[in-house]
């Protein structure tokens, strides 16, 4: 089960860099865990902490996690590795959505499965959002609409993932329901 | 009716149910590769739900990411970087035992990096879907398989059902005209492609590499080329199977018993002459020269004879790397060199690096690490005496693993150091906190180790 996502009103935090890769979101040295939980401390570790583990001055450290649940990031957020630890770390830090002009493929897919909504907007909207760091946005998933100030911006989410997110349902159950089809396929499949 | 691309043919062969507007396709997985880092949480889900692994026969596990590359100490214990790493390896052992999955354990002569062992054992077959919780699964596309990385939730899906939901990606033809010149390798081709497409130019696409220069590559070279597809954002990279592919598979334990019949079926796996792609690009193979990266993303790459181009990398990236626009790439000073990884840890790569180092010394200010990608590569290299070449040149020769590609196992650089690396990612901190990475071919890495600065290997007589 995942936490359902229907509507979210939150302030934003702007991370303007483009190509924020999964090694920035969670460095590989924290991947030796066998759990999904407790990765919040490692999110953006090298941006937030120095080499001795002391907190540095970074907006991510100054943020109020109760009020700021949405990241506004530069283009191609989440490129790089397939590590699902990236959305795990972001949700553990209290984030529920990332707005950018594009996302790494596997990151997008992983985020959707963990109740972290990737909201893809056009570059002009992204620029507007970047100019109002800390402002409030509302994301309506059913309507696929992002509202901030007096702007109403549509966005698209893969329909199946959207339905699962709205219902807080994970996809494994649905796939298990297709076992008869899978068996039929295997019985029929050629040797090569 | 228009023809079909290689990708479309492979997609069709493995589709259980077609995609619909409200439902992605269900794809059947022919080979699921598993390693210690991205699988434990998936096995936990299985346990929570009381599920079994549906097709252990199509699943293969290995240990690579967090394993030390130093031999056991006097106490017989491997020098794991952390207790957590050791626990992760132990967890994989337990999960494989419980579910009847074949594990290439640390004492198994077939063990290696997850993308090395599939091909080496003949388990990577043309026309199948290959997945793994690792983005460089694209490597297996070299065989005309549809191979891509998945997240841990999906690892659980495949363990439980042997299938996964997928939206059909678009197709992108990357065509090479002409042939490579002497001293230029598949790694240089790949970096040229990424530099051309940009870091997300391939997002949403499966790349198909075509042309004379691709056909002329060995399977090793094709694997290097496909391996890096993800660095242009692509889901996968593919090369149509041909005689080179079939010859590689012949005699390997995992190859089909009736190879002739398999080859007849696989021979159909090529794009029809009238097939259309959603996008395409043509590169002149003869114009590619040895490449190196100067920024913090693999697409920030240029020919080594040139300089850091203007307006391509951000000030932050260049600041991190300590380079400036207009600076000649050959002036970049080197502290460390790493030869290895699933990109360039194969026997041909080691031969190439050794051919440069033979009779030469690694610069005294440089530390060089050579890590074979698998036990098989290690054995072969030692049979050929390559380990002696490396040692005599002053490089370290290690046990197989991912090592400094991801720096999870304790092999890493020190803050501020610059590493010329044959791996696939130069992201900030990828090879250790504050470490700067230049991606290049094994020939370039070896040449740079000798001179102490980023060096075009052709100046030292590289020919491969
Ligand atoms: S060598 Fe690097 S890219 Fe390849 S599997 Fe290991 S960590 Fe991943």
PDB file of N, CA and C in Angstrom, chain B residues 343-386:
ATOM      1  N   UNK B 343      31.302  -1.184 -17.714  1.00  0.00           N
ATOM      2  CA  UNK B 343      31.494  -0.463 -18.974  1.00  0.00           C
ATOM      3  C   UNK B 343      32.778  -0.934 -19.659  1.00  0.00           C
ATOM      4  N   UNK B 344      33.836  -1.050 -18.886  1.00  0.00           N
ATOM      5  CA  UNK B 344      35.156  -1.343 -19.455  1.00  0.00           C
ATOM      6  C   UNK B 344      35.992  -2.247 -18.557  1.00  0.00           C
ATOM      7  N   UNK B 345      35.362  -3.303 -18.026  1.00  0.00           N
ATOM      8  CA  UNK B 345      36.130  -4.234 -17.193  1.00  0.00           C
ATOM      9  C   UNK B 345      36.253  -5.592 -17.844  1.00  0.00           C
ATOM     10  N   UNK B 346      36.132  -5.632 -19.182  1.00  0.00           N
ATOM     11  CA  UNK B 346      36.210  -6.902 -19.910  1.00  0.00           C
ATOM     12  C   UNK B 346      37.638  -7.152 -20.412  1.00  0.00           C
ATOM     13  N   UNK B 347      37.860  -8.366 -20.888  1.00  0.00           N
ATOM     14  CA  UNK B 347      39.228  -8.762 -21.230  1.00  0.00           C
ATOM     15  C   UNK B 347      39.845  -7.849 -22.285  1.00  0.00           C
ATOM     16  N   UNK B 348      39.067  -7.462 -23.289  1.00  0.00           N
ATOM     17  CA  UNK B 348      39.614  -6.574 -24.332  1.00  0.00           C
ATOM     18  C   UNK B 348      40.078  -5.250 -23.749  1.00  0.00           C
ATOM     19  N   UNK B 349      39.312  -4.774 -22.752  1.00  0.00           N
ATOM     20  CA  UNK B 349      39.652  -3.495 -22.124  1.00  0.00           C
ATOM     21  C   UNK B 349      40.983  -3.603 -21.395  1.00  0.00           C
ATOM     22  N   UNK B 350      41.150  -4.739 -20.696  1.00  0.00           N
ATOM     23  CA  UNK B 350      42.400  -4.925 -19.948  1.00  0.00           C
ATOM     24  C   UNK B 350      43.574  -5.117 -20.897  1.00  0.00           C
ATOM     25  N   UNK B 351      43.327  -5.823 -21.989  1.00  0.00           N
ATOM     26  CA  UNK B 351      44.403  -5.997 -22.987  1.00  0.00           C
ATOM     27  C   UNK B 351      44.848  -4.640 -23.522  1.00  0.00           C
ATOM     28  N   UNK B 352      43.859  -3.806 -23.786  1.00  0.00           N
ATOM     29  CA  UNK B 352      44.149  -2.484 -24.346  1.00  0.00           C
ATOM     30  C   UNK B 352      44.966  -1.650 -23.356  1.00  0.00           C
ATOM     31  N   UNK B 353      44.515  -1.629 -22.103  1.00  0.00           N
ATOM     32  CA  UNK B 353      45.248  -0.849 -21.093  1.00  0.00           C
ATOM     33  C   UNK B 353      46.651  -1.407 -20.933  1.00  0.00           C
ATOM     34  N   UNK B 354      46.765  -2.743 -20.926  1.00  0.00           N
ATOM     35  CA  UNK B 354      48.082  -3.369 -20.748  1.00  0.00           C
ATOM     36  C   UNK B 354      49.005  -3.059 -21.922  1.00  0.00           C
ATOM     37  N   UNK B 355      48.426  -2.972 -23.130  1.00  0.00           N
ATOM     38  CA  UNK B 355      49.272  -2.728 -24.302  1.00  0.00           C
ATOM     39  C   UNK B 355      49.956  -1.360 -24.198  1.00  0.00           C
ATOM     40  N   UNK B 356      49.318  -0.437 -23.514  1.00  0.00           N
ATOM     41  CA  UNK B 356      49.928   0.889 -23.331  1.00  0.00           C
ATOM     42  C   UNK B 356      50.959   0.855 -22.196  1.00  0.00           C
ATOM     43  N   UNK B 357      50.636   0.066 -21.161  1.00  0.00           N
ATOM     44  CA  UNK B 357      51.511   0.077 -19.977  1.00  0.00           C
ATOM     45  C   UNK B 357      52.757  -0.796 -20.129  1.00  0.00           C
ATOM     46  N   UNK B 358      52.685  -1.736 -21.066  1.00  0.00           N
ATOM     47  CA  UNK B 358      53.811  -2.676 -21.219  1.00  0.00           C
ATOM     48  C   UNK B 358      55.117  -1.911 -21.442  1.00  0.00           C
ATOM     49  N   UNK B 359      56.076  -2.162 -20.546  1.00  0.00           N
ATOM     50  CA  UNK B 359      57.373  -1.485 -20.679  1.00  0.00           C
ATOM     51  C   UNK B 359      57.364  -0.029 -20.241  1.00  0.00           C
ATOM     52  N   UNK B 360      56.258   0.406 -19.665  1.00  0.00           N
ATOM     53  CA  UNK B 360      56.207   1.791 -19.163  1.00  0.00           C
ATOM     54  C   UNK B 360      55.878   1.792 -17.678  1.00  0.00           C
ATOM     55  N   UNK B 361      55.971   2.959 -17.043  1.00  0.00           N
ATOM     56  CA  UNK B 361      55.659   3.096 -15.626  1.00  0.00           C
ATOM     57  C   UNK B 361      54.521   4.081 -15.433  1.00  0.00           C
ATOM     58  N   UNK B 362      53.672   3.774 -14.455  1.00  0.00           N
ATOM     59  CA  UNK B 362      52.660   4.746 -14.032  1.00  0.00           C
ATOM     60  C   UNK B 362      53.406   5.905 -13.374  1.00  0.00           C
ATOM     61  N   UNK B 363      53.023   7.119 -13.732  1.00  0.00           N
ATOM     62  CA  UNK B 363      53.663   8.310 -13.160  1.00  0.00           C
ATOM     63  C   UNK B 363      53.675   8.205 -11.639  1.00  0.00           C
ATOM     64  N   UNK B 364      54.777   8.660 -11.025  1.00  0.00           N
ATOM     65  CA  UNK B 364      54.912   8.428  -9.580  1.00  0.00           C
ATOM     66  C   UNK B 364      53.868   9.162  -8.737  1.00  0.00           C
ATOM     67  N   UNK B 365      53.255  10.195  -9.315  1.00  0.00           N
ATOM     68  CA  UNK B 365      52.237  10.929  -8.559  1.00  0.00           C
ATOM     69  C   UNK B 365      50.836  10.315  -8.728  1.00  0.00           C
ATOM     70  N   UNK B 366      50.732   9.292  -9.560  1.00  0.00           N
ATOM     71  CA  UNK B 366      49.416   8.718  -9.879  1.00  0.00           C
ATOM     72  C   UNK B 366      49.259   7.345  -9.228  1.00  0.00           C
ATOM     73  N   UNK B 367      48.061   7.086  -8.682  1.00  0.00           N
ATOM     74  CA  UNK B 367      47.736   5.736  -8.187  1.00  0.00           C
ATOM     75  C   UNK B 367      46.786   5.095  -9.167  1.00  0.00           C
ATOM     76  N   UNK B 368      47.115   3.918  -9.616  1.00  0.00           N
ATOM     77  CA  UNK B 368      46.256   3.271 -10.613  1.00  0.00           C
ATOM     78  C   UNK B 368      45.729   1.949 -10.084  1.00  0.00           C
ATOM     79  N   UNK B 369      44.430   1.765 -10.278  1.00  0.00           N
ATOM     80  CA  UNK B 369      43.747   0.570  -9.805  1.00  0.00           C
ATOM     81  C   UNK B 369      43.156  -0.152 -11.017  1.00  0.00           C
ATOM     82  N   UNK B 370      43.454  -1.444 -11.163  1.00  0.00           N
ATOM     83  CA  UNK B 370      42.853  -2.218 -12.240  1.00  0.00           C
ATOM     84  C   UNK B 370      41.998  -3.312 -11.610  1.00  0.00           C
ATOM     85  N   UNK B 371      40.704  -3.305 -11.921  1.00  0.00           N
ATOM     86  CA  UNK B 371      39.764  -4.239 -11.303  1.00  0.00           C
ATOM     87  C   UNK B 371      39.019  -5.011 -12.394  1.00  0.00           C
ATOM     88  N   UNK B 372      39.340  -6.283 -12.567  1.00  0.00           N
ATOM     89  CA  UNK B 372      38.632  -7.059 -13.588  1.00  0.00           C
ATOM     90  C   UNK B 372      37.143  -7.126 -13.257  1.00  0.00           C
ATOM     91  N   UNK B 373      36.310  -7.182 -14.294  1.00  0.00           N
ATOM     92  CA  UNK B 373      34.863  -7.172 -14.085  1.00  0.00           C
ATOM     93  C   UNK B 373      34.304  -8.477 -13.575  1.00  0.00           C
ATOM     94  N   UNK B 374      35.068  -9.556 -13.727  1.00  0.00           N
ATOM     95  CA  UNK B 374      34.559 -10.860 -13.296  1.00  0.00           C
ATOM     96  C   UNK B 374      35.721 -11.793 -13.011  1.00  0.00           C
ATOM     97  N   UNK B 375      35.394 -12.901 -12.354  1.00  0.00           N
ATOM     98  CA  UNK B 375      36.401 -13.928 -12.089  1.00  0.00           C
ATOM     99  C   UNK B 375      36.948 -14.478 -13.408  1.00  0.00           C
ATOM    100  N   UNK B 376      36.071 -14.629 -14.394  1.00  0.00           N
ATOM    101  CA  UNK B 376      36.516 -15.178 -15.686  1.00  0.00           C
ATOM    102  C   UNK B 376      37.526 -14.245 -16.342  1.00  0.00           C
ATOM    103  N   UNK B 377      37.243 -12.940 -16.276  1.00  0.00           N
ATOM    104  CA  UNK B 377      38.170 -11.966 -16.858  1.00  0.00           C
ATOM    105  C   UNK B 377      39.491 -11.990 -16.086  1.00  0.00           C
ATOM    106  N   UNK B 378      39.377 -12.101 -14.771  1.00  0.00           N
ATOM    107  CA  UNK B 378      40.596 -12.127 -13.948  1.00  0.00           C
ATOM    108  C   UNK B 378      41.473 -13.319 -14.353  1.00  0.00           C
ATOM    109  N   UNK B 379      40.827 -14.503 -14.451  1.00  0.00           N
ATOM    110  CA  UNK B 379      41.587 -15.710 -14.824  1.00  0.00           C
ATOM    111  C   UNK B 379      42.249 -15.544 -16.177  1.00  0.00           C
ATOM    112  N   UNK B 380      41.463 -15.082 -17.149  1.00  0.00           N
ATOM    113  CA  UNK B 380      41.980 -14.923 -18.507  1.00  0.00           C
ATOM    114  C   UNK B 380      43.160 -13.938 -18.513  1.00  0.00           C
ATOM    115  N   UNK B 381      42.977 -12.821 -17.812  1.00  0.00           N
ATOM    116  CA  UNK B 381      44.042 -11.805 -17.778  1.00  0.00           C
ATOM    117  C   UNK B 381      45.309 -12.382 -17.160  1.00  0.00           C
ATOM    118  N   UNK B 382      45.137 -13.179 -16.105  1.00  0.00           N
ATOM    119  CA  UNK B 382      46.315 -13.739 -15.436  1.00  0.00           C
ATOM    120  C   UNK B 382      46.986 -14.791 -16.317  1.00  0.00           C
ATOM    121  N   UNK B 383      46.185 -15.542 -17.060  1.00  0.00           N
ATOM    122  CA  UNK B 383      46.739 -16.506 -18.006  1.00  0.00           C
ATOM    123  C   UNK B 383      47.595 -15.803 -19.062  1.00  0.00           C
ATOM    124  N   UNK B 384      47.102 -14.639 -19.488  1.00  0.00           N
ATOM    125  CA  UNK B 384      47.837 -13.894 -20.513  1.00  0.00           C
ATOM    126  C   UNK B 384      48.977 -13.064 -19.928  1.00  0.00           C
ATOM    127  N   UNK B 385      49.085 -13.052 -18.599  1.00  0.00           N
ATOM    128  CA  UNK B 385      50.160 -12.285 -17.963  1.00  0.00           C
ATOM    129  C   UNK B 385      49.893 -10.791 -17.867  1.00  0.00           C
ATOM    130  N   UNK B 386      48.646 -10.404 -18.043  1.00  0.00           N
ATOM    131  CA  UNK B 386      48.352  -8.965 -17.990  1.00  0.00           C
ATOM    132  C   UNK B 386      48.525  -8.420 -16.574  1.00  0.00           C
TER     133      UNK B 386
END
